[in-house]
Coordinates of C-alpha atoms in Angstrom, one line a residue:
M22 CA 0.4 1.1 -2.6
M23 CA -1.3 4.0 -1.4
K24 CA -0.6 7.1 -4.2
L25 CA -1.2 10.5 -4.4
R26 CA -3.4 9.8 -7.7
R27 CA -5.0 11.8 -10.4
S28 CA -8.7 12.5 -10.0
V29 CA -11.3 11.0 -12.6
S30 CA -12.0 14.7 -12.9
G31 CA -8.2 15.9 -14.5
R32 CA -4.6 14.4 -13.1
S33 CA -4.6 16.1 -9.8
W34 CA -3.6 15.4 -6.5
P35 CA -5.0 16.3 -2.6
G36 CA -4.4 19.4 -1.7
W37 CA -4.1 21.1 -5.3
S38 CA -6.8 22.7 -7.2
S39 CA -5.8 23.1 -10.9
S40 CA -4.8 26.8 -10.0
S41 CA -2.2 25.3 -7.0
V42 CA 0.7 24.7 -9.5
S43 CA 2.0 26.2 -12.3
R44 CA 1.2 24.3 -16.1
S45 CA 5.4 23.2 -15.8
Q46 CA 4.7 21.5 -12.3
Q47 CA 1.9 19.9 -13.5
V48 CA 4.1 18.4 -16.2
V49 CA 6.0 17.1 -13.7
L50 CA 3.3 15.5 -11.3
D51 CA 2.1 14.0 -14.3
R52 CA 5.3 12.6 -15.5
V53 CA 6.1 10.9 -11.8
Q54 CA 2.8 9.7 -11.7
D55 CA 2.9 7.7 -14.8
L56 CA 6.3 6.6 -13.5
L57 CA 4.3 5.4 -10.4
Q58 CA 1.5 3.9 -12.4
A59 CA 4.1 1.7 -14.0
G60 CA 5.4 0.2 -11.3
Q61 CA 9.2 2.4 -12.5
Y62 CA 9.7 3.3 -8.3
E63 CA 13.1 5.1 -8.7
D64 CA 13.1 6.7 -11.3
A65 CA 9.8 8.8 -10.1
E66 CA 11.8 9.0 -6.6
A67 CA 14.7 10.5 -8.3
E68 CA 12.7 12.9 -10.5
A69 CA 10.2 13.6 -7.3
R70 CA 13.1 14.8 -4.8
A71 CA 14.9 16.5 -8.2
A72 CA 11.6 18.6 -8.0
A73 CA 11.5 19.3 -4.9
A74 CA 15.3 20.0 -4.5
R75 CA 15.3 22.1 -7.8
R76 CA 16.2 25.8 -7.5
G77 CA 13.7 28.4 -8.4
R78 CA 10.5 30.2 -6.2
K79 CA 8.3 26.8 -5.1
S80 CA 5.9 27.1 -2.2
L81 CA 5.5 24.8 0.9
M82 CA 3.2 22.6 -0.3
W83 CA 4.9 22.1 -3.9
V84 CA 7.9 20.3 -1.7
C85 CA 6.1 18.8 1.0
L86 CA 3.9 16.9 -2.2
T87 CA 6.9 16.1 -4.7
K88 CA 8.6 15.0 -0.9
A89 CA 5.6 13.1 -0.1
T90 CA 5.0 11.3 -3.5
A91 CA 9.4 10.9 -3.7
L92 CA 8.5 8.5 -0.2
A93 CA 5.2 7.0 -1.5
A94 CA 8.0 5.9 -4.8
G95 CA 10.3 4.4 -2.4
I96 CA 8.2 2.6 0.2
A97 CA 6.8 0.4 -2.5
H98 CA 9.7 0.0 -3.9
G99 CA 10.3 -1.3 -0.4
R100 CA 13.2 0.8 1.2
G101 CA 10.6 1.9 4.4
A102 CA 12.7 1.3 7.2
E103 CA 15.1 3.9 5.6
L104 CA 12.7 6.6 4.5
E105 CA 10.4 6.4 7.7
A106 CA 12.1 9.3 10.2
E107 CA 11.4 11.4 6.8
L108 CA 8.5 10.6 6.7
D109 CA 7.7 11.2 10.1
A110 CA 9.2 14.7 9.8
L111 CA 6.9 15.3 6.2
I112 CA 4.3 14.7 8.4
A113 CA 4.7 16.8 11.0
E114 CA 5.9 20.0 9.1
L115 CA 2.5 19.0 7.0
D116 CA 0.7 19.0 10.4
Q117 CA 2.2 22.2 11.8
A118 CA 2.0 23.9 8.2
E119 CA -0.4 26.9 7.9
G120 CA -3.1 26.6 5.9
A121 CA -1.5 23.0 4.3
D122 CA -4.8 21.4 3.2
R123 CA -5.9 18.4 5.4
S124 CA -6.6 16.0 2.4
L125 CA -3.1 15.9 0.9
L126 CA -1.9 15.3 5.3
L127 CA -4.0 12.0 5.3
A128 CA -2.5 11.1 1.8
V129 CA 0.7 10.6 3.5
R130 CA -0.7 9.5 6.6
A131 CA -2.2 6.4 4.5
I132 CA 1.5 6.3 2.8
R133 CA 2.5 6.0 6.4
A134 CA -0.3 3.1 7.5
V135 CA 0.8 0.9 4.2
L136 CA 4.9 1.3 5.9
H137 CA 3.5 -0.2 9.4
V138 CA 2.0 -2.9 8.0
D139 CA 4.8 -3.6 5.8
Q140 CA 7.3 -3.5 8.6
G141 CA 4.8 -5.8 10.7
Q142 CA 4.2 -3.3 13.1
Y143 CA 0.3 -3.8 13.4
A144 CA -0.3 -2.0 16.4
Q145 CA 1.0 1.2 15.0
A146 CA -0.5 0.6 11.5
E147 CA -3.9 0.2 13.3
A148 CA -4.2 3.6 14.9
E149 CA -3.1 5.4 12.1
A150 CA -5.8 3.5 10.3
R151 CA -8.3 4.5 12.5
H152 CA -7.0 8.7 12.6
I153 CA -6.8 8.3 9.1
L154 CA -10.9 7.2 8.7
R155 CA -11.8 9.7 11.7
G156 CA -9.9 12.5 9.5
A157 CA -12.0 11.3 6.3
N158 CA -15.3 11.4 7.7
R159 CA -14.8 15.1 9.0
L160 CA -13.6 15.9 5.7
A161 CA -15.9 13.9 3.4
H162 CA -18.4 17.1 2.8
L163 CA -15.2 19.5 1.5
T164 CA -13.6 17.2 -0.8
E165 CA -13.2 13.4 -2.5
V166 CA -11.1 11.4 0.1
W167 CA -12.5 8.1 -0.7
D168 CA -9.5 7.0 -2.1
V169 CA -7.4 7.6 1.3
E170 CA -10.4 6.1 3.5
L171 CA -10.0 2.9 1.0
S172 CA -6.5 2.5 2.1
A173 CA -6.7 3.1 5.2
L174 CA -9.1 0.5 5.6
D175 CA -7.0 -1.9 3.3
S176 CA -4.3 -0.8 6.1
L177 CA -6.5 -2.5 8.9
A178 CA -7.5 -5.2 7.7
A179 CA -3.9 -6.2 6.9
A180 CA -3.4 -5.0 10.2
L181 CA -6.4 -6.8 12.3
C182 CA -5.2 -10.0 10.5
G183 CA -1.6 -9.1 11.8
Q184 CA -2.8 -9.4 15.0
G185 CA -4.1 -12.4 15.1
R186 CA -8.2 -10.0 14.8
Y187 CA -9.1 -12.5 11.9
E188 CA -13.3 -12.1 11.7
E189 CA -12.8 -7.9 12.2
A190 CA -10.6 -8.3 9.3
E191 CA -12.9 -10.7 7.6
A192 CA -15.6 -7.9 8.1
I193 CA -13.6 -5.2 6.5
A194 CA -12.5 -7.0 3.8
R195 CA -16.3 -8.1 3.4
G196 CA -17.7 -4.7 3.5
N197 CA -15.2 -2.7 1.2
I198 CA -14.2 -5.3 -1.9
S199 CA -17.8 -4.2 -3.4
R200 CA -16.5 -0.4 -2.7
A201 CA -13.1 -0.9 -4.7
E202 CA -11.6 -1.4 -7.9
G203 CA -8.3 -2.6 -9.3
H204 CA -5.7 -3.1 -7.2
R205 CA -7.2 -1.9 -3.5
A206 CA -10.2 -4.6 -4.8
A207 CA -7.5 -7.0 -5.2
G208 CA -6.3 -6.6 -1.7
F209 CA -9.0 -6.5 -0.1
Q210 CA -9.7 -9.6 -1.7
C211 CA -5.9 -10.4 -0.3
A212 CA -7.0 -10.2 2.9
L213 CA -10.2 -11.6 3.3
V214 CA -8.0 -15.0 1.8
R215 CA -5.6 -14.2 4.7
S216 CA -8.2 -13.5 7.7
L217 CA -10.0 -17.1 6.2
N218 CA -6.6 -18.6 6.3
G219 CA -6.6 -17.3 10.4
Q220 CA -10.2 -18.8 11.3
G221 CA -9.2 -22.5 9.1
R222 CA -11.6 -22.2 6.5
F223 CA -9.1 -23.1 3.6
E224 CA -12.0 -23.9 1.5
E225 CA -13.8 -20.9 1.4
A226 CA -10.3 -19.4 1.5
L227 CA -9.4 -21.3 -1.7
A228 CA -12.6 -19.9 -3.5
E229 CA -11.7 -16.4 -2.8
T230 CA -8.2 -16.6 -4.0
L231 CA -10.1 -17.4 -7.5
Q232 CA -11.5 -13.5 -7.3
I233 CA -8.0 -12.1 -6.9
K234 CA -7.1 -9.6 -10.2
Q235 CA -4.5 -10.8 -11.9
D236 CA -2.9 -7.5 -12.7
R237 CA -1.6 -5.8 -9.5
P238 CA 0.9 -3.2 -9.4
R239 CA 4.4 -3.8 -8.9
S240 CA 4.3 -3.4 -5.2
C241 CA 2.5 -6.4 -4.5
S242 CA 4.7 -8.6 -5.7
G243 CA 4.5 -11.8 -4.2
S244 CA 1.1 -10.8 -2.0
Q245 CA -1.3 -13.1 -4.2
D246 CA 1.1 -16.2 -4.0
M247 CA 2.0 -16.1 -0.6
V248 CA -1.8 -16.4 0.8
T249 CA -2.7 -18.6 -2.0
A250 CA 0.2 -20.6 -0.6
T251 CA -0.6 -20.3 3.0
T252 CA -4.6 -21.8 2.1
L253 CA -2.8 -24.7 -0.5
H254 CA -0.7 -26.0 2.5
G255 CA -4.1 -25.7 5.2
L256 CA -5.4 -28.3 2.6
G257 CA -2.7 -30.3 2.6
R258 CA -1.6 -29.5 -0.9
R259 CA 1.8 -29.5 0.3
T260 CA 3.3 -29.8 -3.7
E261 CA 1.3 -26.9 -4.6
A262 CA 2.2 -24.9 -1.8
E263 CA 5.4 -25.6 -2.0
A264 CA 5.5 -24.5 -5.6
T265 CA 3.3 -21.4 -4.7
A266 CA 5.7 -19.9 -2.3
R267 CA 8.5 -20.7 -4.4
H268 CA 6.5 -18.7 -7.0
A269 CA 6.0 -15.5 -4.7
L270 CA 9.6 -15.5 -3.4
S271 CA 10.5 -15.8 -7.1
A272 CA 8.3 -12.5 -7.5
C273 CA 9.7 -10.6 -4.7
E274 CA 12.8 -11.4 -5.3
Q275 CA 12.3 -9.6 -9.0
F276 CA 10.5 -7.2 -8.0
L277 CA 11.2 -4.9 -5.0
H278 CA 14.2 -3.8 -3.3
P279 CA 16.2 -6.7 -1.2
H280 CA 15.4 -4.9 1.6
H281 CA 11.6 -5.2 0.9
P282 CA 10.3 -7.1 4.4
R283 CA 7.8 -9.1 2.3
V284 CA 11.1 -11.2 0.8
Q285 CA 12.2 -12.5 4.1
Q286 CA 8.3 -13.2 4.6
A287 CA 8.5 -15.2 1.3
R288 CA 11.1 -17.1 2.3
T289 CA 10.3 -17.6 5.6
L290 CA 6.8 -19.1 4.7
L291 CA 8.6 -21.1 1.6
A292 CA 11.3 -22.6 4.5
R293 CA 8.6 -23.3 6.7
M294 CA 6.6 -25.8 4.3
T295 CA 10.4 -27.0 3.0
A296 CA 11.2 -28.4 6.7
E297 CA 7.6 -30.1 7.9
D298 CA 7.8 -34.0 7.4
P299 CA 5.3 -34.6 4.9
L300 CA 1.9 -34.4 5.7
L301 CA -0.4 -37.6 5.5

């Protein structure tokens, strides 16, 4: 999930310098970001919304930033369908606001690309990701946008897999794994496995599953096991595939909102595997 992340040099977010916020506002941002990184999405969303609604003097950009953080948390949890209209409205507001920072707008659009992927809106996700990449290229000489760029590329690879364009997805995943780290690298690795599965290259896919980082954020619950189950199923290892699919569903039900699309995707995957006749 795209996060409005800290920079390497300190605690900051797209569109903000250290002089952009008061000390008390910075404390709020740090607290919400800590909650996001810990996977406490419900608490992060609640605190961000409270900060946006708090009475007192506040800039438009402060309101937009706290709203964006709340939306990022809600979508990571799996409530994207109910938050999509609010996210669209925030993007329109940022796009029209005089003097609004373009890097913050790109970061929020990257959240929308993730939402489109989650909802299976793959053509929209591709269009959004390509728009972000063009914007990031224009801003690269002015500010640090590499994390937004990698988020967009991750969404693009997923969108291409969703459209059956597996060779294109494979090229993007392979080309960016070495540039990424942590959960972002794991995202590209999962995209690579999906692309290989889509091409029927299951032995290669199985080898790649061993490279996926195990310690992933709560928002990724079930995703690694789902691609691995598909790989095992493709290799005819039915019992292992079913067990892995059950583990994926359990993780989704435990850690994601009941309406998260991945919960139903995991159920569908397991049903497909258990309904088929045993492989000969």
